[in-house]
Amino acid sequence: MRVFKGRGRSVFGGLALVAAFALVQVASASAATFPNACKNSASVNASQINVEMTADAPATVFSGDPVTLSNIQQTLGVPGGIFVAGYNLGLLTVGENLIPATAQTIIEATNTLEGAQTTNTASSSISTTITDPDGSPSTGDESASDGALSLTYASQTWTAAGGTIQFREETVDPVSAGSPPAGGVAIVASLGPGGIIMVRFGCSPGTVSGPDPGVITYDDPAASFASTMVEGAPLPGINDISFAKVKL
């Protein structure tokens, strides 16, 4: 009896590599847009902004595999009313205002060993134009254009546990405008002459209703902006496959 090894190994090993390659194809996620409720350090009133997030993640991985979330993009849409409030507090001026800001986001990933991770701090700026026909703040005729803070975060690595991974902003309840801010998104804006006044925003998925100071209703979970399917067990590599052919 002679035993031969290798031919089947090369064939099936090649198939394993092809299958593994197919499983790690990167899928570009559709952007998710959802409201955030915020507290800030300049006012007792809560405010609401829109958050848009998107990122790239593998379409499918195996349990225990690393998962890279890359090209993490975020746009924070700030309504003009927030800037009018800043103007009435003496933090902004009539005309165009370019406001430097930094932000960090806590990303939740279901069915991972990590559960949640905080992004790096990203920097950008937001622009708004304020008009005040009578030149006197807080008389009711002030207006401001909406603004958008666009950010790109560094890639993150996660560990797949099982099921489907849903990537979304973490809902932190309650939010706080302390130092540092507490929320799914923490923002620090530099206002005033030379940016000497730091205004902190703590925001989480949710809405604000009612008259000032407003009532916050949190959304948990938030909408997912990327997902990855997790299969059961890893495919064997070429060196893990051995087939015997018996010749009598």
CSV table of N, CA and C in Angstrom, one decimal, residues 164-219:
chain,number,residue,atom,x,y,z
A,164,THR,N,-24.0,39.4,12.9
A,164,THR,CA,-23.7,40.5,12.0
A,164,THR,C,-23.2,41.7,12.8
A,165,ILE,N,-22.2,42.3,12.4
A,165,ILE,CA,-21.6,43.5,13.0
A,165,ILE,C,-22.3,44.7,12.5
A,166,GLN,N,-22.9,45.5,13.3
A,166,GLN,CA,-23.5,46.7,13.0
A,166,GLN,C,-22.7,47.9,13.6
A,167,PHE,N,-22.2,48.7,12.7
A,167,PHE,CA,-21.4,49.9,13.2
A,167,PHE,C,-22.3,51.1,13.3
A,168,ARG,N,-22.3,51.8,14.4
A,168,ARG,CA,-23.2,52.9,14.7
A,168,ARG,C,-22.6,53.8,15.8
A,169,GLU,N,-23.1,55.0,15.9
A,169,GLU,CA,-22.7,55.9,16.9
A,169,GLU,C,-23.3,55.4,18.3
A,170,GLU,N,-22.4,55.4,19.3
A,170,GLU,CA,-22.9,54.9,20.6
A,170,GLU,C,-23.8,56.0,21.2
A,171,THR,N,-24.9,55.5,21.9
A,171,THR,CA,-25.8,56.4,22.6
A,171,THR,C,-25.3,56.5,24.0
A,172,VAL,N,-24.8,57.7,24.4
A,172,VAL,CA,-24.4,58.0,25.7
A,172,VAL,C,-25.5,58.8,26.4
A,173,ASP,N,-26.1,58.2,27.5
A,173,ASP,CA,-27.2,58.8,28.2
A,173,ASP,C,-26.9,58.9,29.7
A,174,PRO,N,-26.8,60.2,30.2
A,174,PRO,CA,-27.2,61.4,29.5
A,174,PRO,C,-25.9,62.1,28.9
A,175,VAL,N,-26.1,63.1,28.1
A,175,VAL,CA,-25.0,63.8,27.5
A,175,VAL,C,-24.6,64.9,28.5
A,176,SER,N,-23.4,65.4,28.4
A,176,SER,CA,-22.9,66.4,29.3
A,176,SER,C,-22.0,67.3,28.5
A,177,ALA,N,-22.0,68.6,28.9
A,177,ALA,CA,-21.1,69.6,28.2
A,177,ALA,C,-19.9,69.9,29.2
A,178,GLY,N,-19.5,68.9,30.0
A,178,GLY,CA,-18.4,69.1,30.9
A,178,GLY,C,-17.1,69.1,30.2
A,179,SER,N,-16.0,69.0,31.0
A,179,SER,CA,-14.7,69.0,30.4
A,179,SER,C,-14.0,67.7,30.8
A,180,PRO,N,-13.9,66.7,29.9
A,180,PRO,CA,-14.4,66.8,28.5
A,180,PRO,C,-15.9,66.5,28.4
A,181,PRO,N,-16.5,66.8,27.2
A,181,PRO,CA,-17.9,66.5,27.0
A,181,PRO,C,-18.2,65.0,27.0
A,182,ALA,N,-19.4,64.7,27.4
A,182,ALA,CA,-19.8,63.3,27.4
A,182,ALA,C,-20.9,63.1,26.4
A,183,GLY,N,-20.7,62.2,25.5
A,183,GLY,CA,-21.7,61.9,24.4
A,183,GLY,C,-21.2,61.0,23.4
A,184,GLY,N,-22.0,60.5,22.5
A,184,GLY,CA,-21.6,59.7,21.4
A,184,GLY,C,-20.6,60.5,20.5
A,185,VAL,N,-20.9,61.8,20.4
A,185,VAL,CA,-20.0,62.8,19.7
A,185,VAL,C,-19.7,63.9,20.7
A,186,ALA,N,-18.4,64.2,20.9
A,186,ALA,CA,-17.9,65.2,21.7
A,186,ALA,C,-17.2,66.3,20.9
A,187,ILE,N,-17.7,67.5,20.9
A,187,ILE,CA,-17.3,68.6,20.1
A,187,ILE,C,-16.7,69.7,20.9
A,188,VAL,N,-15.6,70.3,20.5
A,188,VAL,CA,-15.1,71.5,21.1
A,188,VAL,C,-14.9,72.6,20.1
A,189,ALA,N,-15.6,73.7,20.1
A,189,ALA,CA,-15.5,74.8,19.2
A,189,ALA,C,-14.8,76.0,19.8
A,190,SER,N,-14.0,76.6,19.0
A,190,SER,CA,-13.2,77.8,19.4
A,190,SER,C,-14.0,79.1,18.9
A,191,LEU,N,-14.5,79.8,19.9
A,191,LEU,CA,-15.3,81.0,19.5
A,191,LEU,C,-14.7,82.2,20.2
A,192,GLY,N,-15.3,83.4,19.8
A,192,GLY,CA,-14.8,84.6,20.3
A,192,GLY,C,-13.6,85.1,19.6
A,193,PRO,N,-13.1,86.3,20.0
A,193,PRO,CA,-11.9,86.9,19.3
A,193,PRO,C,-10.7,86.0,19.5
A,194,GLY,N,-10.1,85.6,18.3
A,194,GLY,CA,-9.0,84.7,18.3
A,194,GLY,C,-9.3,83.3,18.8
A,195,GLY,N,-10.5,83.0,18.9
A,195,GLY,CA,-10.9,81.6,19.3
A,195,GLY,C,-10.6,81.3,20.8
A,196,ILE,N,-10.6,82.4,21.6
A,196,ILE,CA,-10.2,82.2,23.0
A,196,ILE,C,-11.2,81.5,23.9
A,197,ILE,N,-12.5,81.5,23.4
A,197,ILE,CA,-13.5,80.8,24.2
A,197,ILE,C,-13.9,79.5,23.7
A,198,MET,N,-13.7,78.4,24.5
A,198,MET,CA,-14.0,77.1,24.1
A,198,MET,C,-15.4,76.7,24.5
A,199,VAL,N,-16.2,76.4,23.5
A,199,VAL,CA,-17.6,75.9,23.8
A,199,VAL,C,-17.6,74.4,23.6
A,200,ARG,N,-18.1,73.7,24.6
A,200,ARG,CA,-18.1,72.2,24.5
A,200,ARG,C,-19.5,71.7,24.2
A,201,PHE,N,-19.6,70.7,23.3
A,201,PHE,CA,-20.9,70.1,23.0
A,201,PHE,C,-20.8,68.6,23.3
A,202,GLY,N,-21.7,68.1,24.0
A,202,GLY,CA,-21.9,66.6,24.2
A,202,GLY,C,-23.2,66.2,23.5
A,203,CYS,N,-23.1,65.3,22.5
A,203,CYS,CA,-24.2,64.9,21.7
A,203,CYS,C,-24.4,63.4,21.7
A,204,SER,N,-25.6,63.0,21.5
A,204,SER,CA,-25.9,61.6,21.4
A,204,SER,C,-27.1,61.4,20.5
A,205,PRO,N,-27.3,60.3,19.8
A,205,PRO,CA,-28.5,60.0,19.0
A,205,PRO,C,-29.7,60.3,19.7
A,206,GLY,N,-30.6,61.2,19.2
A,206,GLY,CA,-31.8,61.6,19.9
A,206,GLY,C,-32.4,62.8,19.3
A,207,THR,N,-33.5,63.3,19.9
A,207,THR,CA,-34.2,64.5,19.5
A,207,THR,C,-34.4,65.4,20.7
A,208,VAL,N,-34.7,66.7,20.3
A,208,VAL,CA,-35.0,67.7,21.4
A,208,VAL,C,-36.4,68.2,21.0
A,209,SER,N,-37.3,68.3,22.0
A,209,SER,CA,-38.7,68.8,21.8
A,209,SER,C,-39.1,69.7,22.9
A,210,GLY,N,-40.2,70.4,22.7
A,210,GLY,CA,-40.7,71.3,23.7
A,210,GLY,C,-40.0,72.7,23.7
A,211,PRO,N,-40.5,73.6,24.5
A,211,PRO,CA,-39.8,74.9,24.7
A,211,PRO,C,-38.5,74.8,25.4
A,212,ASP,N,-37.7,75.8,25.3
A,212,ASP,CA,-36.4,75.9,26.0
A,212,ASP,C,-36.7,75.6,27.5
A,213,PRO,N,-35.8,74.9,28.2
A,213,PRO,CA,-34.5,74.4,27.7
A,213,PRO,C,-34.6,73.1,26.8
A,214,GLY,N,-35.8,72.6,26.6
A,214,GLY,CA,-35.9,71.4,25.7
A,214,GLY,C,-35.9,70.1,26.5
A,215,VAL,N,-36.6,69.1,25.9
A,215,VAL,CA,-36.6,67.8,26.5
A,215,VAL,C,-35.9,66.8,25.5
A,216,ILE,N,-34.9,66.1,26.0
A,216,ILE,CA,-34.1,65.2,25.2
A,216,ILE,C,-34.7,63.8,25.2
A,217,THR,N,-34.9,63.2,24.1
A,217,THR,CA,-35.3,61.8,24.0
A,217,THR,C,-34.2,61.1,23.2
A,218,TYR,N,-33.6,60.1,23.9
A,218,TYR,CA,-32.5,59.4,23.3
A,218,TYR,C,-33.0,58.3,22.4
A,219,ASP,N,-32.2,58.1,21.3
A,219,ASP,CA,-32.4,56.9,20.4
A,219,ASP,C,-31.3,55.9,20.6
